[in-house]
Coordinates of N, CA and C in Angstrom, one line a residue:
Chain A
X1 N -5.9 -17.6 11.5 CA -6.4 -16.3 11.1 C -6.5 -16.2 9.6
X2 N -7.6 -15.6 9.1 CA -7.8 -15.4 7.7 C -7.0 -14.1 7.3
X3 N -6.7 -13.2 8.4 CA -6.1 -11.9 8.0 C -7.2 -10.9 7.5
X4 N -6.9 -10.4 6.4 CA -7.8 -9.4 5.7 C -8.5 -10.0 4.5
X5 N -9.7 -10.1 4.4 CA -10.4 -10.7 3.3 C -11.4 -9.6 2.7
X6 N -11.5 -9.8 1.4 CA -12.3 -8.8 0.6 C -13.4 -9.6 -0.3
X7 N -14.6 -9.0 -0.3 CA -15.7 -9.6 -1.1 C -16.3 -8.5 -1.9
X8 N -16.6 -8.7 -3.3 CA -16.2 -9.9 -4.1 C -14.7 -9.7 -4.5
X9 N -14.2 -10.7 -5.3 CA -12.9 -10.6 -5.9 C -13.0 -9.8 -7.2
X10 N -14.0 -10.1 -7.9 CA -14.2 -9.5 -9.2 C -15.6 -8.9 -9.4
X11 N -15.8 -7.8 -10.1 CA -17.2 -7.4 -10.4 C -17.2 -6.5 -11.6
X12 N -18.3 -6.7 -12.4 CA -18.5 -5.8 -13.6 C -19.7 -5.0 -13.3
X13 N -19.7 -3.7 -13.5 CA -20.9 -2.9 -13.2 C -21.2 -2.0 -14.5
X14 N -22.5 -1.7 -14.6 CA -22.7 -0.7 -15.7 C -22.7 0.6 -15.0
X15 N -22.5 1.6 -15.8 CA -22.6 3.1 -15.4 C -23.9 3.3 -14.7
X16 N -23.8 3.9 -13.5 CA -24.9 4.2 -12.7 C -25.3 3.2 -11.8
X17 N -24.9 2.0 -11.8 CA -25.2 1.0 -10.8 C -24.5 1.2 -9.5
X18 N -25.0 0.7 -8.5 CA -24.3 0.8 -7.1 C -23.9 -0.5 -6.7
X19 N -22.9 -0.5 -5.8 CA -22.4 -1.7 -5.2 C -21.7 -1.4 -3.9
X20 N -21.5 -2.5 -3.1 CA -20.8 -2.4 -1.8 C -19.6 -3.4 -1.8
X21 N -18.5 -2.9 -1.5 CA -17.3 -3.8 -1.2 C -17.2 -4.1 0.2
X22 N -16.9 -5.3 0.6 CA -16.8 -5.6 2.0 C -15.4 -6.0 2.3
X23 N -14.9 -5.4 3.4 CA -13.6 -5.8 4.0 C -13.7 -6.3 5.3
X24 N -13.2 -7.5 5.7 CA -13.2 -8.0 7.0 C -11.9 -8.4 7.5
X25 N -11.6 -8.0 8.8 CA -10.2 -8.5 9.3 C -10.6 -9.2 10.7
X26 N -9.7 -10.2 11.0 CA -9.9 -11.0 12.2 C -8.7 -10.8 13.1
X27 N -8.0 -9.6 13.0 CA -6.8 -9.4 13.9 C -7.0 -8.4 14.9
X28 N -8.3 -7.9 15.1 CA -8.7 -7.0 16.1 C -7.9 -5.7 15.9
X29 N -7.8 -5.3 14.7 CA -7.1 -4.0 14.4 C -8.1 -2.9 14.5
X30 N -7.5 -1.8 15.0 CA -8.4 -0.6 15.2 C -8.5 0.2 13.9
X31 N -7.5 0.3 13.1 CA -7.4 1.2 11.9 C -7.7 0.3 10.7
X32 N -8.5 0.9 9.7 CA -8.7 0.3 8.5 C -8.8 1.3 7.3
X33 N -8.4 0.8 6.1 CA -8.2 1.6 5.0 C -8.8 1.1 3.7
X34 N -9.2 2.0 2.9 CA -9.5 1.6 1.5 C -8.7 2.4 0.5
X35 N -8.0 1.7 -0.4 CA -7.2 2.3 -1.4 C -7.7 1.8 -2.7
X36 N -7.3 2.6 -3.8 CA -7.5 2.2 -5.2 C -6.1 2.1 -5.8
X37 N -6.0 1.2 -6.7 CA -4.7 1.0 -7.4 C -4.9 1.2 -8.9
X38 N -4.2 2.1 -9.5 CA -4.4 2.4 -11.0 C -2.9 2.4 -11.6
X39 N -2.9 1.8 -12.8 CA -1.5 1.7 -13.4 C -0.7 3.0 -13.4
X40 N 0.5 2.9 -12.9 CA 1.4 4.0 -12.9 C 1.1 5.1 -11.8
X41 N 0.2 4.8 -11.0 CA -0.3 5.8 -10.0 C -0.1 5.3 -8.5
X42 N 0.4 4.0 -8.3 CA 0.5 3.5 -7.0 C -0.9 3.3 -6.3
X43 N -0.8 3.3 -5.1 CA -2.1 3.2 -4.3 C -2.4 4.6 -3.7
X44 N -3.8 4.9 -3.9 CA -4.2 6.2 -3.4 C -5.4 5.9 -2.4
X45 N -5.2 6.6 -1.2 CA -6.2 6.4 -0.1 C -7.5 7.0 -0.5
X46 N -8.6 6.2 -0.3 CA -10.0 6.7 -0.6 C -10.6 7.3 0.7
X47 N -10.7 6.3 1.7 CA -11.3 6.7 3.0 C -10.5 5.7 4.0
X48 N -10.6 6.2 5.3 CA -10.0 5.4 6.4 C -10.8 5.6 7.6
X49 N -10.5 4.6 8.6 CA -11.2 4.6 9.9 C -10.2 4.3 10.9
X50 N -10.3 5.1 12.1 CA -9.4 4.8 13.2 C -10.1 4.2 14.3
X51 N -11.4 3.7 14.1 CA -12.1 3.1 15.0 C -13.5 2.8 14.7
X52 N -14.2 1.9 15.3 CA -15.6 1.6 15.1 C -16.4 2.8 15.2
X53 N -17.2 3.0 14.2 CA -18.1 4.2 14.1 C -17.5 5.5 13.7
X54 N -16.2 5.5 13.3 CA -15.6 6.7 12.8 C -15.0 6.5 11.4
X55 N -15.1 7.4 10.6 CA -14.5 7.4 9.2 C -13.9 8.7 8.8
X56 N -13.1 8.8 7.9 CA -12.5 10.1 7.4 C -12.2 9.9 6.0
X57 N -12.1 11.1 5.3 CA -11.6 11.1 3.9 C -10.3 11.0 3.7
X58 N -9.9 10.3 2.6 CA -8.5 10.2 2.2 C -8.2 11.2 1.1
X59 N -7.4 10.8 0.1 CA -6.9 11.5 -0.9 C -7.9 11.7 -2.1
X60 N -8.6 10.6 -2.3 CA -9.6 10.6 -3.5 C -10.9 10.0 -3.0
X61 N -11.7 10.8 -2.2 CA -12.9 10.2 -1.7 C -14.2 10.4 -2.5
X62 N -14.1 11.3 -3.5 CA -15.3 11.6 -4.3 C -15.8 10.4 -5.0
X63 N -17.2 10.2 -4.9 CA -17.9 9.1 -5.5 C -18.0 7.9 -4.6
X64 N -17.4 7.9 -3.5 CA -17.4 6.8 -2.6 C -17.9 7.2 -1.2
X65 N -18.6 6.1 -0.5 CA -18.9 6.3 0.9 C -18.5 5.1 1.7
X66 N -18.3 5.2 2.9 CA -17.9 4.1 3.7 C -18.6 4.0 5.1
X67 N -18.6 2.9 5.7 CA -19.1 2.8 7.0 C -18.3 1.7 7.7
X68 N -18.2 2.0 9.1 CA -17.6 1.1 10.0 C -18.4 0.8 11.2
X69 N -19.5 0.0 11.0 CA -20.4 -0.3 12.1 C -19.8 -1.3 13.1
X70 N -19.0 -2.2 12.6 CA -18.3 -3.2 13.5 C -16.8 -3.0 13.3
X71 N -16.1 -3.3 14.4 CA -14.7 -3.1 14.4 C -14.1 -3.9 13.2
X72 N -14.6 -5.1 13.0 CA -13.9 -6.0 12.0 C -14.3 -5.8 10.7
X73 N -15.2 -5.0 10.4 CA -15.7 -4.7 9.0 C -15.6 -3.2 8.5
X74 N -15.3 -3.1 7.2 CA -15.1 -1.7 6.7 C -15.8 -1.9 5.3
X75 N -16.8 -1.2 5.0 CA -17.5 -1.3 3.8 C -17.3 -0.1 3.0
X76 N -17.1 -0.3 1.6 CA -16.9 0.8 0.7 C -18.0 0.7 -0.3
X77 N -18.8 1.9 -0.4 CA -19.9 2.0 -1.3 C -19.7 2.8 -2.5
X78 N -20.2 2.4 -3.7 CA -20.2 3.2 -4.8 C -21.8 3.5 -5.1
X79 N -22.2 4.6 -5.0 CA -23.7 4.9 -5.2 C -24.1 4.9 -6.6
X80 N -23.2 5.5 -7.5 CA -23.6 5.5 -8.9 C -22.2 5.4 -9.7
X81 N -21.9 4.2 -10.1 CA -20.6 3.9 -10.6 C -20.4 4.6 -11.9
X82 N -19.2 5.0 -12.1 CA -18.6 5.7 -13.3 C -17.4 5.0 -13.8
X83 N -17.3 5.0 -15.1 CA -16.1 4.3 -15.7 C -14.8 4.7 -15.1
X84 N -14.6 5.9 -14.6 CA -13.4 6.4 -13.9 C -13.1 5.7 -12.7
X85 N -14.1 4.9 -12.1 CA -14.0 4.1 -10.9 C -13.5 2.7 -11.3
X86 N -13.2 2.4 -12.5 CA -12.6 1.1 -12.8 C -11.2 1.1 -12.3
X87 N -11.0 0.0 -11.4 CA -9.8 0.0 -10.6 C -9.7 -1.3 -9.9
X88 N -8.5 -1.4 -9.2 CA -8.4 -2.5 -8.3 C -8.4 -1.8 -6.9
X89 N -9.3 -2.4 -6.0 CA -9.5 -1.8 -4.7 C -8.9 -2.7 -3.6
X90 N -8.1 -2.1 -2.8 CA -7.5 -2.8 -1.7 C -7.9 -2.3 -0.3
X91 N -8.2 -3.2 0.5 CA -8.4 -2.9 1.9 C -7.2 -3.2 2.8
X92 N -6.9 -2.4 3.9 CA -5.9 -2.8 4.7 C -6.2 -2.4 6.1
X93 N -5.6 -3.1 7.1 CA -5.8 -2.8 8.5 C -4.5 -2.8 9.2
X94 N -4.5 -2.1 10.4 CA -3.3 -2.1 11.2 C -3.7 -1.9 12.6
X95 N -2.8 -2.2 13.6 CA -3.0 -1.8 15.0 C -2.9 -0.3 15.1
X96 N -3.5 0.3 16.1 CA -3.4 1.7 16.5 C -2.0 1.9 17.2
X97 N -1.5 3.1 17.1 CA -0.3 3.4 17.8 C 0.8 3.9 16.9
X98 N 1.8 4.5 17.6 CA 2.9 5.2 16.8 C 4.0 4.2 16.4
X99 N 4.0 3.0 17.0 CA 5.0 2.1 16.5 C 4.9 1.7 15.0
X100 N 5.9 1.1 14.4 CA 5.8 0.9 13.0 C 5.0 -0.3 12.6
X101 N 3.8 -0.3 13.2 CA 2.9 -1.5 12.9 C 2.6 -1.5 11.5
X102 N 2.8 -2.6 10.8 CA 2.5 -2.6 9.3 C 1.0 -2.6 9.0
X103 N 0.7 -2.1 7.8 CA -0.7 -2.4 7.3 C -0.7 -3.7 6.6
X104 N -1.7 -4.4 7.0 CA -2.0 -5.8 6.3 C -3.0 -5.6 5.2
X105 N -2.7 -6.1 4.0 CA -3.6 -5.8 2.9 C -4.4 -7.1 2.5
X106 N -5.6 -6.8 2.0 CA -6.4 -7.9 1.5 C -5.9 -8.2 0.0
X107 N -6.5 -9.2 -0.6 CA -6.1 -9.6 -1.9 C -6.6 -8.8 -3.1
X108 N -7.5 -7.8 -2.7 CA -8.0 -6.9 -3.8 C -9.3 -7.3 -4.4
X109 N -10.0 -6.3 -4.9 CA -11.2 -6.4 -5.7 C -11.0 -5.8 -7.0
X110 N -11.2 -6.5 -8.1 CA -11.1 -5.9 -9.5 C -12.4 -5.5 -9.9
X111 N -12.6 -4.1 -10.0 CA -13.9 -3.6 -10.5 C -13.8 -3.0 -11.9
X112 N -14.7 -3.4 -12.8 CA -14.7 -2.8 -14.1 C -16.1 -2.2 -14.2
X113 N -16.2 -0.9 -14.7 CA -17.4 -0.1 -14.8 C -17.5 0.2 -16.4
X114 N -18.5 -0.4 -17.0 CA -18.7 -0.2 -18.5 C -19.7 0.8 -18.8
Chain B
X1 N 1.9 19.3 -0.8 CA 1.5 18.1 0.0 C 2.6 17.0 -0.1
X2 N 2.4 16.0 0.6 CA 3.4 14.9 0.6 C 3.4 14.2 -0.8
X3 N 4.5 13.8 -1.2 CA 4.7 13.2 -2.4 C 5.8 12.1 -2.4
X4 N 5.6 10.9 -3.0 CA 6.6 9.9 -3.1 C 6.8 9.5 -4.5
X5 N 8.1 9.5 -5.0 CA 8.3 9.2 -6.4 C 9.2 8.1 -6.5
X6 N 8.9 7.3 -7.5 CA 9.7 6.1 -7.9 C 9.8 6.0 -9.4
X7 N 10.9 5.4 -9.9 CA 11.0 5.0 -11.3 C 10.0 3.9 -11.5
X8 N 9.6 3.8 -12.7 CA 8.5 2.7 -13.0 C 9.0 1.3 -13.3
X9 N 10.2 1.1 -13.8 CA 10.6 -0.1 -14.4 C 12.1 -0.3 -14.1
X10 N 12.5 -1.6 -13.7 CA 13.9 -2.0 -13.6 C 14.0 -3.4 -14.1
X11 N 15.0 -3.6 -14.9 CA 15.2 -5.0 -15.4 C 16.7 -5.4 -15.1
X12 N 16.8 -6.6 -14.5 CA 18.1 -7.1 -14.1 C 18.3 -8.5 -14.5
X13 N 19.5 -9.0 -14.5 CA 19.7 -10.5 -14.7 C 19.7 -11.2 -13.4
X14 N 19.3 -12.4 -13.4 CA 19.3 -13.3 -12.3 C 20.7 -13.3 -11.7
X15 N 20.8 -13.2 -10.4 CA 22.1 -13.3 -9.7 C 22.7 -11.9 -9.5
X16 N 22.3 -10.8 -10.3 CA 22.8 -9.5 -10.2 C 22.1 -8.9 -8.9
X17 N 22.6 -7.7 -8.5 CA 22.0 -6.9 -7.5 C 20.9 -6.0 -8.1
X18 N 19.9 -5.7 -7.5 CA 18.8 -4.7 -7.9 C 18.8 -3.5 -6.9
X19 N 18.7 -2.4 -7.4 CA 18.6 -1.1 -6.6 C 17.4 -0.4 -7.0
X20 N 16.4 -0.3 -6.1 CA 15.2 0.5 -6.4 C 15.2 1.7 -5.6
X21 N 15.0 2.9 -6.3 CA 15.1 4.2 -5.6 C 13.8 4.8 -5.4
X22 N 13.8 5.7 -4.4 CA 12.5 6.4 -4.0 C 12.9 7.8 -3.4
X23 N 12.2 8.8 -3.7 CA 12.3 10.1 -3.1 C 11.0 10.5 -2.5
X24 N 11.0 11.2 -1.3 CA 9.9 11.6 -0.7 C 10.0 13.0 -0.2
X25 N 8.9 13.6 0.2 CA 8.9 15.1 0.5 C 8.7 15.4 2.0
X26 N 8.1 14.5 2.7 CA 7.7 14.9 4.1 C 8.9 14.6 5.0
X27 N 9.6 15.6 5.4 CA 10.8 15.4 6.3 C 10.4 15.0 7.7
X28 N 9.1 15.1 8.1 CA 8.7 14.7 9.4 C 8.2 13.3 9.5
X29 N 8.3 12.5 8.4 CA 8.0 11.1 8.4 C 8.8 10.4 9.3
X30 N 8.1 9.5 10.1 CA 8.8 8.7 11.2 C 9.3 7.4 10.7
X31 N 8.5 6.8 9.8 CA 8.9 5.5 9.2 C 8.7 5.5 7.7
X32 N 9.6 4.7 7.0 CA 9.5 4.6 5.6 C 9.5 3.0 5.4
X33 N 8.6 2.6 4.4 CA 8.4 1.2 4.2 C 8.7 0.8 2.8
X34 N 8.9 -0.5 2.6 CA 9.0 -1.1 1.3 C 8.0 -2.2 1.3
X35 N 7.1 -2.3 0.4 CA 6.1 -3.3 0.1 C 6.3 -4.0 -1.2
X36 N 6.0 -5.2 -1.3 CA 6.1 -6.0 -2.5 C 4.7 -6.5 -2.9
X37 N 4.5 -6.4 -4.2 CA 3.2 -6.9 -4.7 C 3.4 -7.9 -5.8
X38 N 3.0 -9.1 -5.7 CA 3.2 -10.1 -6.7 C 1.9 -10.1 -7.6
X39 N 2.0 -10.5 -8.8 CA 0.9 -10.5 -9.7 C -0.4 -10.9 -9.2
X40 N -1.5 -10.2 -9.2 CA -2.8 -10.6 -8.7 C -2.9 -10.7 -7.3
X41 N -2.0 -10.1 -6.5 CA -2.1 -10.3 -5.0 C -2.1 -8.9 -4.4
X42 N -2.3 -8.9 -3.1 CA -2.1 -7.7 -2.4 C -0.8 -7.3 -1.9
X43 N -0.5 -6.3 -1.2 CA 0.8 -6.0 -0.8 C 1.3 -6.6 0.4
X44 N 2.6 -6.9 0.4 CA 3.1 -7.6 1.6 C 4.4 -6.6 2.0
X45 N 4.5 -6.5 3.3 CA 5.6 -5.6 3.9 C 6.9 -6.4 3.7
X46 N 7.9 -5.7 3.1 CA 9.2 -6.4 3.1 C 10.0 -6.0 4.2
X47 N 10.1 -4.6 4.4 CA 11.0 -4.1 5.4 C 10.5 -2.6 5.7
X48 N 11.0 -2.0 6.8 CA 10.8 -0.7 7.1 C 12.0 -0.2 7.7
X49 N 12.1 1.2 7.8 CA 13.3 1.8 8.4 C 12.8 3.1 9.2
X50 N 13.3 3.2 10.4 CA 12.9 4.3 11.1 C 13.7 5.5 10.7
X51 N 13.2 6.7 10.8 CA 13.7 7.9 10.1 C 15.1 8.3 10.8
X52 N 15.5 7.8 11.9 CA 16.7 8.2 12.5 C 17.9 7.2 12.2
X53 N 17.5 6.3 11.3 CA 18.5 5.3 10.9 C 19.0 5.7 9.5
X54 N 20.3 5.2 9.2 CA 20.8 5.4 7.9 C 20.7 4.1 7.1
X55 N 20.8 3.0 7.7 CA 20.8 1.7 7.0 C 20.2 0.6 7.8
X56 N 19.6 -0.3 7.0 CA 19.0 -1.5 7.7 C 19.2 -2.6 6.9
X57 N 19.7 -3.7 7.3 CA 19.9 -5.0 6.5 C 19.2 -6.1 7.1
X58 N 18.5 -6.8 6.1 CA 17.7 -8.0 6.5 C 17.9 -9.0 5.5
X59 N 18.9 -9.9 5.7 CA 19.2 -11.0 4.8 C 19.6 -10.4 3.4
X60 N 18.9 -10.7 2.3 CA 19.3 -10.1 1.0 C 18.9 -8.6 0.8
X61 N 18.2 -8.1 1.7 CA 17.7 -6.7 1.6 C 18.5 -5.7 2.3
X62 N 18.8 -4.7 1.7 CA 19.5 -3.5 2.3 C 18.8 -2.2 2.1
X63 N 18.4 -1.6 3.1 CA 17.7 -0.3 2.9 C 18.6 0.8 3.3
X64 N 18.8 1.8 2.5 CA 19.6 3.0 2.7 C 18.8 4.2 2.7
X65 N 18.9 5.1 3.7 CA 18.1 6.3 3.9 C 19.0 7.5 4.0
X66 N 18.8 8.4 3.1 CA 19.6 9.7 3.1 C 18.5 10.7 3.4
X67 N 18.5 11.2 4.7 CA 17.5 12.1 5.1 C 17.7 13.5 4.6
X68 N 18.9 13.9 4.4 CA 19.3 15.2 3.9 C 18.7 15.3 2.4
X69 N 18.8 14.4 1.5 CA 18.2 14.3 0.3 C 16.9 13.8 0.1
X70 N 16.4 13.2 1.2 CA 15.0 12.6 1.3 C 15.0 11.5 0.2
X71 N 16.0 10.6 0.3 CA 16.1 9.6 -0.7 C 16.3 8.3 0.1
X72 N 15.4 7.3 -0.5 CA 15.4 5.9 0.1 C 15.7 4.9 -1.0
X73 N 16.5 3.9 -0.7 CA 16.7 2.9 -1.7 C 16.6 1.5 -1.1
X74 N 16.3 0.5 -1.9 CA 16.2 -0.8 -1.6 C 17.1 -1.6 -2.5
X75 N 18.1 -2.3 -1.8 CA 19.0 -3.2 -2.6 C 18.6 -4.6 -2.3
X76 N 18.4 -5.4 -3.4 CA 18.2 -6.8 -3.3 C 19.5 -7.5 -3.9
X77 N 20.1 -8.2 -3.0 CA 21.3 -8.9 -3.4 C 20.9 -10.3 -4.1
X78 N 21.8 -10.7 -5.1 CA 21.5 -12.0 -5.7 C 20.1 -12.2 -6.2
X79 N 19.6 -11.3 -6.9 CA 18.3 -11.2 -7.4 C 17.8 -12.5 -8.0
X80 N 16.6 -13.0 -7.6 CA 16.1 -14.3 -8.2 C 14.9 -14.0 -9.1
X81 N 14.5 -14.9 -9.9 CA 13.3 -14.8 -10.7 C 12.0 -14.6 -9.8
X82 N 12.1 -15.2 -8.6 CA 10.9 -15.0 -7.7 C 10.9 -13.6 -7.1
X83 N 11.9 -12.8 -7.4 CA 11.8 -11.4 -6.9 C 11.1 -10.6 -7.9
X84 N 10.7 -11.1 -9.0 CA 10.0 -10.3 -10.0 C 8.6 -9.9 -9.4
X85 N 8.4 -8.6 -9.4 CA 7.1 -8.1 -8.7 C 7.1 -6.6 -8.9
X86 N 6.1 -6.0 -8.3 CA 6.1 -4.5 -8.1 C 6.5 -4.1 -6.7
X87 N 7.5 -3.2 -6.5 CA 7.9 -2.7 -5.3 C 7.5 -1.3 -5.0
X88 N 6.8 -1.1 -3.8 CA 6.3 0.2 -3.5 C 7.1 0.7 -2.3
X89 N 7.5 1.9 -2.4 CA 8.0 2.7 -1.3 C 6.9 3.5 -0.7
X90 N 6.8 3.7 0.6 CA 5.8 4.4 1.3 C 6.3 5.1 2.5
X91 N 5.8 6.3 2.7 CA 6.1 7.1 3.9 C 4.9 7.1 4.8
X92 N 5.2 7.1 6.0 CA 4.0 7.2 7.0 C 3.7 8.7 7.2
X93 N 2.4 8.9 7.1 CA 1.9 10.3 7.5 C 2.4 10.7 8.9
X94 N 2.7 12.0 8.9 CA 3.2 12.5 10.3 C 2.1 12.6 11.4
X95 N 0.8 12.4 11.0 CA -0.3 12.4 12.0 C -0.4 11.1 12.7
X96 N -1.4 10.8 13.5 CA -1.5 9.6 14.2 C -2.5 8.6 13.7
X97 N -2.8 8.8 12.4 CA -3.7 7.9 11.7 C -3.1 6.7 11.0
X98 N -1.8 6.7 11.0 CA -1.1 5.5 10.4 C -1.2 5.6 8.8
X99 N -1.7 6.7 8.3 CA -1.8 6.7 6.8 C -0.5 6.5 6.1
X100 N -0.5 5.9 5.0 CA 0.7 5.7 4.2 C 0.5 6.5 2.8
X101 N 1.6 7.1 2.4 CA 1.6 7.8 1.1 C 2.6 6.9 0.3
X102 N 2.0 6.3 -0.9 CA 2.7 5.4 -1.6 C 3.3 6.0 -2.9
X103 N 4.5 5.5 -3.3 CA 5.0 5.9 -4.6 C 4.2 5.0 -5.7
X104 N 4.6 5.3 -6.9 CA 3.9 4.7 -8.1 C 4.2 3.2 -8.2
X105 N 5.2 2.7 -7.6 CA 5.6 1.3 -7.7 C 6.6 1.1 -8.8
X106 N 7.6 0.4 -8.5 CA 8.7 0.0 -9.5 C 8.5 -1.5 -9.9
X107 N 8.3 -1.7 -11.2 CA 8.2 -3.1 -11.7 C 9.6 -3.7 -11.8
X108 N 9.9 -4.7 -11.1 CA 11.2 -5.3 -11.2 C 11.0 -6.6 -12.1
X109 N 11.8 -6.6 -13.1 CA 11.8 -7.8 -14.1 C 13.1 -8.5 -13.9
X110 N 13.2 -9.7 -13.6 CA 14.4 -10.5 -13.4 C 14.5 -11.5 -14.6
X111 N 15.5 -11.3 -15.4 CA 15.7 -12.2 -16.5 C 16.6 -13.3 -16.2
X112 N 16.2 -14.6 -16.6 CA 17.1 -15.7 -16.3 C 18.4 -15.7 -17.0

């Protein structure tokens, strides 16, 4: 199993450009999440999904959109990138349910917006 | 709203014990987690504790939970240089979405 993979690993964008980050998991997990990590601020939830075809806003959703057309994939889009979106982006997935199923994290995408 | 707080930095000598502290606000959290992040990598689960437990031990790791004070700690015995990393405390959202609220992360520096 590859676990959770993220594409690309690094990207540099100019202000106003758009891009899509891809997250894929092969563990048949129902729930998927997108976080951003900034120094001194921990991880903050951008959007999440509890199943194919469903998405919901997290703590910091502005400037981002997501789609979950297939169970194994969760896409994060930036329509018009801004320097404030320079960050490291992590995707995670987990099984559904109330048990303490852990979230499995991808290796991250480092995005710089100039 | 829910909030999780950690100190940002801890430095210890190899062989000493490390204690990383965390406070949280949501008294209805069912599970609390400790994740480890090594440089340039994603987060990996170290351990978790159910909210009705006071302590959990797993090899060199000891987790203590004080529900009254909403205080969580992670003790690493015999700290090694390979333990140098960022440690995140997280509480699980009380809803059924599995969302986690993370602290800022504590950078542990282990000096030889």
